[in-house]
Amino acid sequence: MNVLLTADRRSPVQAENRGKRARKSDAVYQDLKRQILTGEMTSESPITEQSLAQDYGCSQSTIREALMLLQECGLVVRRGYQGTYVTDPSPLEARLMLKLRIDIESTGVVEAVKHVTQDQVNELYDLEDQFEACRDKRDVFGCAEIDRALHLKLFRIARMPVLDPMLVRTFMILQRVMLSRPRSEQSWTRPNVTPHRSVIEALEAHDVDATLTALRAHILSSAVLLAPHFYGTDIVELQDQFDALPVQAAGFNWR
């Protein structure tokens, strides 16, 4: 599924033409990203290029390239001779990232309604079908990859490439926040979550208000479902806090 390998990369064409080492670094990058997003790899232990090279049977330069990609996405931070560590977003950072994502995607979707074609709508529906198939299999990482690909494809319809890298990084860090804890079986039934299809159907109808409402509801309902330890459990309260006050001043009650 090529869209999953390149959706969060800035130069897909470059990724296709860098040869064997590039393909190996892409595989290492994907596997490390999976471990970070699903909570298998945490901020508690340093990551060393030498140990990873031994684990993956490749050169340290290949590992370095993969780690640089993870750093661009905000998933790791390099601390000189101390090693590389998985990032551990603070509550404030998590709130700011959610607000930033809402602002960027909301602006983008208003523009997307103006430009979207039926072929693009069909591509979004196809990604939604893939997402639902992964959800049925309880595939956390597969859902994360397709969810990100769907939202990035939606945003790119808006033709705002300057903001694209910011959205990629924001999305990655939020997935780190939302997916690193084990999911309950109940959460897979998706109670009270606005699905992708609501957003796509409103977009297909070229209804700006309905698309914007569905998108914001989807993002916020997913946040309270997957990360109540950061965002609480009341979607209305969360919406009011984002609308009424600067994020750093909002009175969140952490659980």
Coordinates of C-alpha atoms in Angstrom, one line a residue:
M1 CA 0.0 0.0 0.0
N2 CA 2.3 2.8 -1.3
V3 CA 0.1 5.6 0.1
L4 CA 1.0 4.4 3.6
L5 CA 4.7 4.5 2.9
T6 CA 4.8 8.0 1.4
A7 CA 1.8 9.8 2.9
D8 CA 4.0 11.3 5.7
R9 CA 7.1 11.9 3.6
R10 CA 7.9 15.2 1.9
S11 CA 9.4 13.7 -1.3
P12 CA 7.7 10.5 -2.4
V13 CA 9.5 10.6 -5.8
Q14 CA 12.9 10.9 -4.1
A15 CA 11.9 8.0 -1.8
E16 CA 11.3 5.8 -4.9
N17 CA 14.7 6.5 -6.4
R18 CA 17.3 6.2 -3.6
G19 CA 18.2 2.6 -4.2
K20 CA 18.6 -0.4 -1.9
R21 CA 19.8 1.5 1.2
A22 CA 16.8 3.8 0.9
R23 CA 14.4 0.9 0.7
K24 CA 16.0 -0.6 3.8
S25 CA 15.9 2.7 5.7
D26 CA 12.2 3.0 4.7
A27 CA 11.5 -0.4 6.2
V28 CA 13.4 0.4 9.4
Y29 CA 11.6 3.8 9.6
Q30 CA 8.2 2.1 9.2
D31 CA 9.0 -0.5 11.9
L32 CA 10.4 1.9 14.4
K33 CA 7.4 4.2 13.7
R34 CA 5.0 1.3 14.4
Q35 CA 6.8 0.5 17.7
I36 CA 6.7 4.2 18.8
L37 CA 3.1 4.9 17.9
T38 CA 1.8 1.7 19.5
G39 CA 3.8 2.2 22.7
E40 CA 6.2 -0.7 22.2
M41 CA 9.1 1.7 22.3
T42 CA 9.0 4.4 24.9
S43 CA 11.0 7.4 26.1
E44 CA 12.6 5.4 29.0
S45 CA 15.5 3.9 27.1
P46 CA 18.0 5.5 24.7
I47 CA 18.1 4.3 21.1
T48 CA 21.6 3.8 19.7
E49 CA 22.5 3.5 16.1
Q50 CA 24.9 0.6 16.8
S51 CA 22.3 -1.6 18.6
L52 CA 19.6 -0.9 16.0
A53 CA 22.1 -1.7 13.2
Q54 CA 22.7 -5.1 14.8
D55 CA 19.0 -5.7 15.3
Y56 CA 18.1 -4.9 11.7
G57 CA 21.2 -6.3 10.1
C58 CA 22.1 -3.1 8.3
S59 CA 24.7 -0.3 8.4
Q60 CA 24.6 2.5 11.0
S61 CA 24.1 5.0 8.1
T62 CA 20.9 3.3 7.2
I63 CA 19.7 3.5 10.8
R64 CA 20.8 7.2 10.9
E65 CA 18.7 7.9 7.9
A66 CA 15.6 6.3 9.4
L67 CA 16.1 8.1 12.7
M68 CA 16.4 11.4 10.9
L69 CA 13.0 10.8 9.3
L70 CA 11.5 10.0 12.7
Q71 CA 13.1 13.2 14.1
E72 CA 11.5 15.2 11.3
C73 CA 8.1 13.8 12.3
G74 CA 8.7 14.7 15.9
L75 CA 8.7 11.1 17.1
V76 CA 12.3 11.1 18.4
V77 CA 14.8 13.7 19.7
R78 CA 18.5 13.3 19.4
R79 CA 20.6 14.3 22.4
G80 CA 24.2 14.2 21.2
Y81 CA 26.3 11.4 22.8
Q82 CA 23.4 10.5 25.1
G83 CA 21.6 8.8 22.2
T84 CA 18.2 9.2 20.6
Y85 CA 15.0 9.1 22.6
V86 CA 11.3 8.7 21.8
T87 CA 9.6 12.0 22.4
D88 CA 7.1 12.3 25.4
P89 CA 4.7 15.1 24.7
S90 CA 3.6 17.1 27.7
P91 CA -0.1 17.9 28.4
L92 CA 0.4 21.4 27.1
E93 CA 2.1 20.2 24.0
A94 CA -0.7 17.7 23.4
R95 CA -3.3 20.5 23.7
L96 CA -1.5 22.8 21.4
M97 CA -1.0 20.1 18.8
L98 CA -4.7 19.3 18.8
K99 CA -5.6 22.9 18.5
L100 CA -3.1 23.4 15.7
R101 CA -4.4 20.3 13.8
I102 CA -8.0 21.6 14.1
D103 CA -7.0 25.0 12.8
I104 CA -4.9 23.7 9.9
E105 CA -7.4 21.1 8.8
S106 CA -10.4 23.3 9.3
T107 CA -8.9 26.0 7.0
G108 CA -7.9 23.4 4.5
V109 CA -11.3 21.7 4.3
V110 CA -13.0 25.0 3.5
E111 CA -10.6 25.4 0.5
A112 CA -11.0 21.7 -0.4
V113 CA -14.7 22.1 -0.9
K114 CA -14.0 24.6 -3.6
H115 CA -11.6 22.3 -5.5
V116 CA -12.6 18.7 -4.9
T117 CA -13.4 16.5 -7.8
Q118 CA -15.4 13.3 -7.9
D119 CA -12.3 11.2 -8.5
Q120 CA -10.7 12.7 -5.3
V121 CA -13.9 11.9 -3.4
N122 CA -13.8 8.4 -4.6
E123 CA -10.2 8.1 -3.5
L124 CA -11.2 9.3 0.0
Y125 CA -14.0 6.7 0.1
D126 CA -11.5 4.0 -0.9
L127 CA -9.2 5.0 2.0
E128 CA -12.2 5.0 4.4
D129 CA -13.0 1.4 3.3
Q130 CA -9.4 0.4 4.0
F131 CA -9.6 2.1 7.4
E132 CA -12.8 0.2 8.3
A133 CA -11.2 -3.1 7.2
C134 CA -8.2 -2.4 9.5
R135 CA -10.6 -1.4 12.3
D136 CA -12.5 -4.7 12.0
K137 CA -9.2 -6.5 12.4
R138 CA -8.2 -4.4 15.5
D139 CA -5.1 -3.3 13.6
V140 CA -3.9 -0.2 15.6
F141 CA -1.0 0.7 13.3
G142 CA -2.9 0.0 10.1
C143 CA -5.7 2.3 11.2
A144 CA -3.2 5.0 12.1
E145 CA -1.4 4.8 8.7
I146 CA -4.6 4.9 6.7
D147 CA -6.2 7.6 8.9
R148 CA -3.2 9.8 8.4
A149 CA -3.2 9.1 4.6
L150 CA -6.9 10.0 4.4
H151 CA -6.6 13.3 6.3
L152 CA -3.5 14.3 4.3
K153 CA -5.2 13.5 1.0
L154 CA -8.2 15.6 2.2
F155 CA -5.9 18.5 3.1
R156 CA -3.9 18.3 -0.1
I157 CA -7.1 18.9 -2.1
A158 CA -6.9 22.5 -0.6
R159 CA -3.7 23.2 -2.5
M160 CA -1.8 24.6 0.6
P161 CA 1.6 22.9 0.3
V162 CA 3.4 25.3 2.7
L163 CA 1.3 23.9 5.6
D164 CA 1.7 20.3 4.6
P165 CA 4.9 19.5 6.7
M166 CA 3.3 21.2 9.7
L167 CA 0.3 19.0 9.5
V168 CA 2.3 15.9 9.1
R169 CA 4.4 16.6 12.2
T170 CA 1.3 17.6 14.2
F171 CA -0.5 14.4 13.1
M172 CA 2.4 12.2 14.0
I173 CA 2.7 13.6 17.5
L174 CA -1.0 13.4 18.2
Q175 CA -0.9 9.7 17.1
R176 CA 1.9 9.2 19.6
V177 CA -0.4 10.7 22.2
M178 CA -3.5 8.8 21.3
L179 CA -2.2 5.4 20.3
S180 CA 0.6 4.6 22.7
R181 CA -1.8 3.2 25.4
P182 CA -3.6 -0.1 25.0
R183 CA -7.1 0.2 23.6
S184 CA -10.0 -1.3 25.3
E185 CA -12.4 -3.6 23.3
Q186 CA -15.1 -1.1 23.9
S187 CA -13.2 1.7 22.2
W188 CA -13.2 -0.3 18.9
T189 CA -17.0 -0.1 18.8
R190 CA -16.4 3.7 18.2
P191 CA -19.0 5.1 20.6
N192 CA -19.9 8.7 19.9
V193 CA -17.2 9.1 17.3
T194 CA -18.0 11.0 14.1
P195 CA -16.8 8.7 11.2
H196 CA -14.7 9.7 8.2
R197 CA -17.7 9.0 6.0
S198 CA -19.7 12.0 7.5
V199 CA -16.8 14.3 6.4
I200 CA -16.5 12.8 2.9
E201 CA -20.3 12.9 2.2
A202 CA -20.5 16.6 3.2
L203 CA -17.4 17.3 1.1
E204 CA -19.0 15.5 -1.9
A205 CA -22.1 17.6 -1.5
H206 CA -19.9 20.8 -1.5
D207 CA -21.4 21.9 1.8
V208 CA -18.8 24.0 3.5
D209 CA -20.6 24.2 6.9
A210 CA -21.5 20.6 7.1
T211 CA -18.0 19.5 6.1
L212 CA -16.4 21.8 8.6
T213 CA -18.7 20.6 11.4
A214 CA -18.2 17.0 10.6
L215 CA -14.4 17.3 10.5
R216 CA -14.1 19.1 13.8
A217 CA -16.5 16.6 15.4
H218 CA -14.4 13.8 14.0
I219 CA -11.1 15.1 15.4
L220 CA -12.5 16.0 18.8
S221 CA -14.5 12.9 19.3
S222 CA -11.5 10.8 18.4
A223 CA -9.4 12.7 20.9
V224 CA -11.7 12.1 23.8
L225 CA -12.1 8.4 22.9
L226 CA -8.4 7.7 22.4
A227 CA -6.7 10.1 24.9
P228 CA -9.0 10.9 27.8
H229 CA -5.9 11.2 30.0
F230 CA -5.0 14.3 28.0
Y231 CA -8.3 15.7 26.7
G232 CA -10.9 14.5 29.2
T233 CA -14.1 12.7 28.2
D234 CA -16.5 15.6 27.5
I235 CA -16.4 16.6 23.8
V236 CA -18.6 19.6 24.4
E237 CA -16.4 20.9 27.1
L238 CA -13.3 20.3 25.0
Q239 CA -14.9 22.2 22.1
D240 CA -15.9 25.1 24.3
Q241 CA -12.4 25.3 25.8
F242 CA -10.7 25.5 22.4
D243 CA -13.2 28.1 21.1
A244 CA -13.3 30.3 24.2
L245 CA -9.7 30.6 25.5
P246 CA -6.1 30.3 24.4
V247 CA -5.0 26.7 24.9
Q248 CA -2.5 27.5 27.6
A249 CA -5.2 29.2 29.6
A250 CA -7.9 26.6 29.2
G251 CA -8.9 24.9 32.4
F252 CA -8.5 21.2 31.5
N253 CA -9.0 18.6 34.2
W254 CA -6.5 15.8 33.7
R255 CA -7.5 12.3 34.6

